Short mmCIF file of C-alpha atoms in Angstrom, two decimals:
data_model
loop_
_atom_site.label_atom_id
_atom_site.label_comp_id
_atom_site.label_asym_id
_atom_site.label_seq_id
_atom_site.Cartn_x
_atom_site.Cartn_y
_atom_site.Cartn_z
CA MET A 1 0.01 0.09 0.03
CA SER A 2 1.35 3.32 -0.96
CA GLU A 3 1.80 5.87 1.82
CA LEU A 4 -0.35 8.83 1.73
CA VAL A 5 1.67 11.98 1.13
CA PRO A 6 0.07 15.40 2.30
CA GLU A 7 -0.39 18.00 -0.19
CA PRO A 8 1.71 20.91 0.32
CA ARG A 9 -0.06 23.86 1.99
CA GLN A 10 -0.54 26.78 -0.31
CA LYS A 11 0.97 29.95 0.83
CA PRO A 12 -1.70 32.76 1.55
CA VAL A 13 -2.06 35.10 -1.23
CA VAL A 14 -0.45 38.57 -0.16
CA PRO A 15 -2.20 41.39 -1.75
CA MET A 16 0.00 43.44 -3.91
CA LYS A 17 1.00 46.85 -2.60
CA PRO A 18 -0.37 49.72 -4.83
CA MET A 19 2.51 51.12 -7.07
CA GLY A 20 3.69 54.58 -6.23
CA ILE A 21 2.62 57.01 -8.83
CA ASN A 22 4.94 59.72 -9.62
CA ALA A 23 2.75 62.74 -9.98
CA SER A 24 5.52 64.75 -11.68
CA LEU A 25 5.78 62.28 -14.62
CA LEU A 26 2.00 62.49 -15.34
CA GLY A 27 1.59 66.29 -14.88
CA TYR A 28 0.12 68.41 -12.28
CA ILE A 29 -2.97 67.06 -10.36
CA GLY A 30 -3.74 69.74 -7.94
CA ILE A 31 -3.97 67.79 -4.68
CA ASP A 32 -2.00 70.48 -2.99
CA THR A 33 -4.96 73.00 -3.30
CA ILE A 34 -6.99 70.86 -0.71
CA ILE A 35 -5.40 72.90 2.03
CA GLU A 36 -6.36 76.29 0.40
CA GLN A 37 -9.87 74.91 -0.13
CA MET A 38 -10.15 74.09 3.51
CA ARG A 39 -8.61 77.54 4.52
CA LYS A 40 -11.23 79.40 2.21
CA LYS A 41 -14.10 77.36 3.68
CA THR A 42 -12.91 78.05 7.34
CA MET A 43 -12.48 81.76 6.59
CA LYS A 44 -16.06 81.93 5.30
CA THR A 45 -17.73 80.02 8.05
CA GLY A 46 -15.33 80.97 10.84
CA PHE A 47 -15.00 78.89 13.98
CA ASP A 48 -15.89 78.71 17.62
CA PHE A 49 -13.79 78.83 20.72
CA ASN A 50 -14.98 78.84 24.17
CA ILE A 51 -12.85 79.52 27.05
CA MET A 52 -13.49 79.40 30.79
CA VAL A 53 -11.86 81.21 33.60
CA VAL A 54 -11.90 79.89 37.27
CA GLY A 55 -10.36 81.43 40.49
CA GLN A 56 -10.97 83.56 43.35
CA SER A 57 -11.88 87.20 42.95
CA GLY A 58 -8.96 89.69 42.58
CA LEU A 59 -6.64 87.43 40.67
CA GLY A 60 -6.95 89.46 37.46
CA LYS A 61 -8.88 86.83 35.39
CA SER A 62 -10.93 89.42 33.32
CA THR A 63 -7.65 91.56 32.79
CA LEU A 64 -5.80 88.48 31.57
CA VAL A 65 -8.53 87.45 29.17
CA ASN A 66 -8.54 90.86 27.63
CA THR A 67 -4.78 90.80 27.34
CA LEU A 68 -4.99 87.38 25.55
CA PHE A 69 -7.30 88.54 22.84
CA LYS A 70 -6.26 92.31 22.88
CA SER A 71 -9.98 93.19 23.15
CA GLN A 72 -12.43 94.11 25.90
CA VAL A 73 -13.91 90.47 25.94
CA SER A 74 -14.30 89.81 29.65
CA ARG A 75 -17.51 89.90 31.81
CA LYS A 76 -16.28 93.12 33.62
CA SER A 77 -15.58 94.78 30.24
CA SER A 78 -19.03 94.00 28.95
CA GLY A 79 -21.34 96.15 31.18
CA TRP A 80 -20.43 94.84 34.49
CA ASN A 81 -21.83 96.82 37.17
CA ARG A 82 -19.20 98.24 39.48
CA GLU A 83 -21.45 97.88 42.65
CA GLU A 84 -22.14 94.12 41.88
CA LYS A 85 -21.52 92.18 45.19
CA ILE A 86 -19.76 88.74 45.21
CA PRO A 87 -22.48 86.21 44.62
CA LYS A 88 -23.26 83.83 47.63
CA THR A 89 -22.98 80.84 45.13
CA VAL A 90 -21.05 80.15 42.14
CA GLU A 91 -22.58 81.88 39.01
CA ILE A 92 -21.96 81.10 35.39
CA LYS A 93 -21.84 84.06 33.02
CA ALA A 94 -20.98 83.72 29.48
CA ILE A 95 -20.14 86.66 27.07
CA GLY A 96 -19.86 86.13 23.25
CA HIS A 97 -17.87 88.09 20.86
CA VAL A 98 -16.95 87.92 17.19
CA ILE A 99 -13.26 88.54 16.58
CA GLU A 100 -11.66 88.96 13.15
CA GLU A 101 -8.11 89.02 12.23
CA GLY A 102 -6.42 88.61 8.84
CA GLY A 103 -9.93 87.75 7.32
CA VAL A 104 -10.45 84.91 9.74
CA LYS A 105 -13.68 85.17 12.08
CA MET A 106 -13.58 83.47 15.60
CA LYS A 107 -16.71 83.50 17.68
CA LEU A 108 -15.16 83.77 21.07
CA THR A 109 -17.17 82.98 24.14
CA VAL A 110 -15.63 83.78 27.59
CA ILE A 111 -17.36 81.85 30.64
CA ASP A 112 -16.77 83.57 33.90
CA THR A 113 -17.45 81.84 37.28
CA PRO A 114 -17.93 84.83 39.75
CA GLY A 115 -18.26 83.51 43.31
CA PHE A 116 -15.75 80.37 42.95
CA GLY A 117 -13.72 80.05 46.21
CA ASP A 118 -14.96 83.53 47.66
CA GLN A 119 -17.13 82.06 50.58
CA ILE A 120 -16.25 80.79 53.97
CA ASN A 121 -17.55 77.48 53.09
CA ASN A 122 -16.45 76.53 49.61
CA GLU A 123 -17.35 72.71 49.78
CA ASN A 124 -18.57 71.36 46.39
CA CYS A 125 -18.23 74.83 44.88
CA TRP A 126 -16.97 73.36 41.63
CA GLU A 127 -20.34 71.37 41.02
CA PRO A 128 -22.16 74.20 39.23
CA ILE A 129 -19.16 74.49 36.97
CA GLU A 130 -19.09 70.67 36.29
CA LYS A 131 -22.89 70.95 35.73
CA TYR A 132 -22.47 73.76 33.15
CA ILE A 133 -19.87 71.77 31.21
CA ASN A 134 -21.84 68.62 31.08
CA GLU A 135 -25.07 70.65 30.14
CA GLN A 136 -23.00 71.85 27.01
CA TYR A 137 -22.07 68.30 26.13
CA GLU A 138 -25.81 67.47 26.59
CA LYS A 139 -27.12 70.21 24.29
CA PHE A 140 -24.54 69.14 21.51
CA LEU A 141 -25.59 65.59 21.85
CA LYS A 142 -29.32 66.35 21.49
CA GLU A 143 -28.57 68.32 18.33
CA GLU A 144 -26.41 65.48 16.94
CA VAL A 145 -29.28 62.71 17.43
CA ASN A 146 -32.07 64.97 16.06
CA ILE A 147 -33.33 63.36 12.79
CA ALA A 148 -33.37 66.86 11.23
CA ARG A 149 -30.21 68.17 12.67
CA LYS A 150 -28.62 71.47 11.66
CA LYS A 151 -25.85 71.53 9.11
CA ARG A 152 -23.66 73.27 11.46
CA ILE A 153 -24.43 72.38 15.26
CA PRO A 154 -23.50 75.41 17.36
CA ASP A 155 -20.74 74.53 19.67
CA THR A 156 -20.98 75.84 23.18
CA ARG A 157 -18.90 73.22 24.67
CA VAL A 158 -15.99 74.46 26.79
CA HIS A 159 -12.68 73.95 24.91
CA CYS A 160 -10.28 75.31 27.47
CA CYS A 161 -10.44 76.02 31.21
CA LEU A 162 -7.77 78.54 32.70
CA TYR A 163 -7.49 77.79 36.35
CA PHE A 164 -5.99 80.82 38.33
CA ILE A 165 -3.80 79.85 41.36
CA SER A 166 -3.21 82.44 43.78
CA PRO A 167 0.47 83.46 44.11
CA THR A 168 1.04 82.47 47.77
CA GLY A 169 4.61 80.88 47.11
CA HIS A 170 3.72 77.96 49.46
CA SER A 171 1.43 75.17 48.14
CA LEU A 172 -1.86 74.46 46.64
CA ARG A 173 -4.98 74.88 48.55
CA PRO A 174 -7.31 72.04 49.11
CA LEU A 175 -9.91 73.72 47.00
CA ASP A 176 -7.40 73.96 44.00
CA LEU A 177 -6.64 70.22 44.21
CA GLU A 178 -10.39 69.17 44.49
CA PHE A 179 -11.28 71.29 41.70
CA MET A 180 -8.66 70.12 39.33
CA LYS A 181 -9.11 66.43 40.49
CA HIS A 182 -12.88 66.60 39.51
CA LEU A 183 -12.71 68.96 36.44
CA SER A 184 -9.57 67.44 34.73
CA LYS A 185 -11.85 64.45 33.70
CA VAL A 186 -14.33 66.56 31.76
CA VAL A 187 -12.36 69.63 30.46
CA ASN A 188 -9.05 70.76 29.29
CA ILE A 189 -7.56 72.52 32.25
CA ILE A 190 -4.57 74.81 32.07
CA PRO A 191 -3.10 76.03 35.47
CA VAL A 192 -1.70 79.51 35.62
CA ILE A 193 -0.12 81.44 38.59
CA ALA A 194 -1.89 84.79 38.65
CA LYS A 195 -0.24 88.11 39.28
CA ALA A 196 3.22 86.49 39.25
CA ASP A 197 4.93 90.01 39.55
CA THR A 198 4.08 89.70 43.39
CA MET A 199 7.06 87.15 43.60
CA THR A 200 10.76 87.10 43.00
CA LEU A 201 12.15 85.12 40.22
CA GLU A 202 13.50 82.51 42.76
CA GLU A 203 10.11 82.33 44.58
CA LYS A 204 8.29 81.82 41.19
CA THR A 205 10.72 79.18 40.15
CA GLU A 206 10.36 77.26 43.45
CA PHE A 207 6.40 77.77 43.38
CA LYS A 208 6.07 76.40 39.89
CA GLN A 209 8.08 73.31 40.80
CA ARG A 210 5.92 72.78 43.97
CA VAL A 211 2.80 73.08 42.13
CA ARG A 212 3.93 70.58 39.44
CA LYS A 213 4.94 68.09 42.13
CA GLU A 214 1.74 68.50 44.15
CA LEU A 215 -0.35 67.76 40.94
CA GLU A 216 1.73 64.79 40.16
CA VAL A 217 1.39 63.37 43.70
CA ASN A 218 -2.21 63.81 43.51
CA GLY A 219 -2.74 62.15 40.22
CA ILE A 220 -4.06 65.37 38.61
CA GLU A 221 -3.36 65.73 34.80
CA PHE A 222 -3.61 68.95 33.11
CA TYR A 223 -3.61 69.82 29.41
CA PRO A 224 -1.76 68.54 27.32
CA GLN A 225 -2.33 65.10 28.75
CA LYS A 226 0.60 62.67 28.24
CA GLU A 227 -1.78 59.90 26.76
CA PHE A 228 -2.97 62.10 24.07
CA ASP A 229 0.27 62.84 22.30
CA GLU A 230 -0.17 61.50 18.93
CA ASP A 231 3.54 61.16 17.98
CA LEU A 232 7.17 61.66 18.85
CA GLU A 233 7.20 65.25 17.77
CA ASP A 234 4.13 66.12 19.87
CA LYS A 235 5.47 64.18 22.88
CA THR A 236 8.78 66.12 22.58
CA GLU A 237 7.06 69.46 22.29
CA ASN A 238 4.49 68.89 25.10
CA ASP A 239 6.85 67.20 27.51
CA LYS A 240 8.85 70.59 27.42
CA ILE A 241 5.69 72.45 28.17
CA ARG A 242 4.68 70.17 30.92
CA GLN A 243 8.14 70.10 32.69
CA GLU A 244 9.19 73.59 32.17
CA SER A 245 6.26 75.95 31.51
CA MET A 246 3.31 74.55 33.40
CA PRO A 247 1.96 76.39 35.42
CA PHE A 248 2.24 79.47 33.43
CA ALA A 249 3.44 82.41 35.76
CA VAL A 250 1.48 85.36 34.24
CA VAL A 251 0.83 89.09 34.55
CA GLY A 252 -1.99 90.72 32.45
CA SER A 253 -2.55 94.34 31.61
CA ASP A 254 -4.65 95.94 28.98
CA LYS A 255 -2.84 99.34 29.42
CA GLU A 256 0.06 100.69 27.15
CA TYR A 257 3.10 102.26 28.31
CA GLN A 258 6.11 103.86 26.29
CA VAL A 259 9.26 101.86 26.86
CA ASN A 260 12.53 102.49 24.81
CA GLY A 261 10.39 104.36 22.26
CA LYS A 262 7.96 101.33 21.77
CA ARG A 263 4.35 101.03 22.88
CA VAL A 264 4.02 97.90 25.09
CA LEU A 265 1.38 96.31 27.24
CA GLY A 266 2.49 96.41 31.05
CA ARG A 267 1.85 97.31 34.66
CA LYS A 268 3.48 100.34 36.22
CA THR A 269 5.09 99.87 39.56
CA PRO A 270 7.36 102.24 41.70
CA TRP A 271 10.39 100.48 40.22
CA GLY A 272 9.43 100.35 36.81
CA ILE A 273 7.11 98.90 34.00
CA ILE A 274 6.56 95.21 34.10
CA GLU A 275 6.21 94.33 30.24
CA VAL A 276 3.45 91.71 29.76
CA GLU A 277 4.95 90.22 26.69
CA ASN A 278 8.60 90.21 27.75
CA LEU A 279 9.66 86.77 28.70
CA SER A 280 12.05 87.95 31.19
CA HIS A 281 9.32 89.57 33.19
CA CYS A 282 6.56 86.92 32.85
CA GLU A 283 5.35 84.03 30.93
CA PHE A 284 2.25 85.57 29.29
CA ALA A 285 3.76 85.35 25.91
CA LEU A 286 4.26 81.59 26.43
CA LEU A 287 0.56 81.10 27.55
CA ARG A 288 -0.75 83.16 24.57
CA ASP A 289 1.26 81.32 22.09
CA PHE A 290 0.35 77.84 23.75
CA VAL A 291 -3.50 78.62 23.86
CA ILE A 292 -3.85 80.59 20.56
CA ARG A 293 -0.98 80.06 18.20
CA THR A 294 0.01 76.34 18.65
CA HIS A 295 -2.74 74.35 20.56
CA LEU A 296 -6.01 76.00 19.91
CA GLN A 297 -7.01 73.50 17.26
CA ASP A 298 -5.90 70.61 19.58
CA LEU A 299 -7.90 72.03 22.45
CA LYS A 300 -11.03 71.77 20.37
CA GLU A 301 -10.16 68.22 19.07
CA VAL A 302 -9.21 66.86 22.44
CA THR A 303 -12.56 68.37 23.77
CA HIS A 304 -14.60 66.74 20.82
CA ASN A 305 -12.70 63.28 20.66
CA ILE A 306 -11.97 62.69 24.26
CA HIS A 307 -14.15 64.64 26.76
CA TYR A 308 -17.21 65.06 24.61
CA GLU A 309 -16.87 61.32 23.41
CA THR A 310 -16.59 59.90 26.99
CA TYR A 311 -19.81 61.91 27.98
CA ARG A 312 -21.63 60.70 24.88
CA ALA A 313 -20.75 57.12 25.30
CA LYS A 314 -21.84 57.10 28.92
CA ARG A 315 -24.85 59.06 28.35
CA LEU A 316 -26.01 56.71 25.52
CA ASN A 317 -25.01 53.67 27.41
CA ASP A 318 -26.98 54.73 30.53
CA ASN A 319 -29.96 55.62 28.45
CA GLY A 320 -30.02 52.45 26.37
CA GLY A 321 -29.23 54.27 23.06
CA LEU A 322 -30.58 57.76 22.79
CA PRO A 323 -31.25 60.57 25.08
CA PRO A 324 -35.25 61.35 25.78
CA MET A 325 -36.98 63.20 22.94
CA THR A 326 -37.78 66.78 23.80
CA VAL A 327 -40.83 68.46 22.63
CA GLU A 328 -38.74 70.25 19.98
CA THR A 329 -37.23 66.89 18.81
CA GLU A 330 -40.77 65.31 18.52
CA GLU A 331 -42.03 68.25 16.61
CA ASN A 332 -39.07 68.11 14.18
CA HIS A 333 -39.63 64.29 13.73
CA GLU A 334 -43.37 64.79 12.99
CA SER A 335 -42.62 67.53 10.47
CA ASN A 336 -40.26 65.36 8.62
CA LEU A 337 -42.73 62.43 8.50
#
């Protein structure tokens, strides 16, 4: 009897790699115009950016926001009553503006939180802020699941939260730690040391190191979070920011002074002018470049892809699929039918 010889196993068919086409050999295609097309469309529609400022009264939150955007955009600059008393509980006040520069329109919303940390008992005073942030996610989610949803959903989600730390030079308050511990999971927090001109250079350096250490010990992650770095270039750039710049020690001012024949934003003191945009005086320029010139789009993407998606997944999972239909949603549904 002849011995059965097993048939040799056929090698799996490996799909051929697509051949690279050298566009220069075939003539100009025009792929490089996509960037210009996107730029034109963005310039026409503009874009949204929503920034929240949190901290005790008297830390210069309004002044810093005005300095960041070189406009009167803060709550106090928009019809604030000088006789207004500190609220007994945390209030949320949002002021919207349209800023245009170089033909690009930005719908800027500044969300202020008067009353935060100003009471004798500040227990759970971050809850109204967390509620507001989640309400904006809920509003966006309801628009998304509408059958007849808008072509462009209005974006009121908080993209960035500047948390102002008092320049004590000692350590973070329990309130600071509790706020950042709770809110870092739902919004991009950027810690800043307010009124840094009240400290010497040595005190400022030591305080920054102490704050970074306390945040690390308490497991608090601020923006840019390490796990969201997309590649080596991002990691290198963001590591430098996390290890050297954070928290930004800043000084804000919307007043101009003459220094060496130039007009500069600054604060006048008995010993001279503190130039806001001079890196040897404070780190305002680093904060501005970080928030607006290098990471603004990333702040929006992390908000949408991480914080909003986390809220959306939990919300839909808890409700078995979709949020409950509102009267408006039902009316839209019926009109479509």
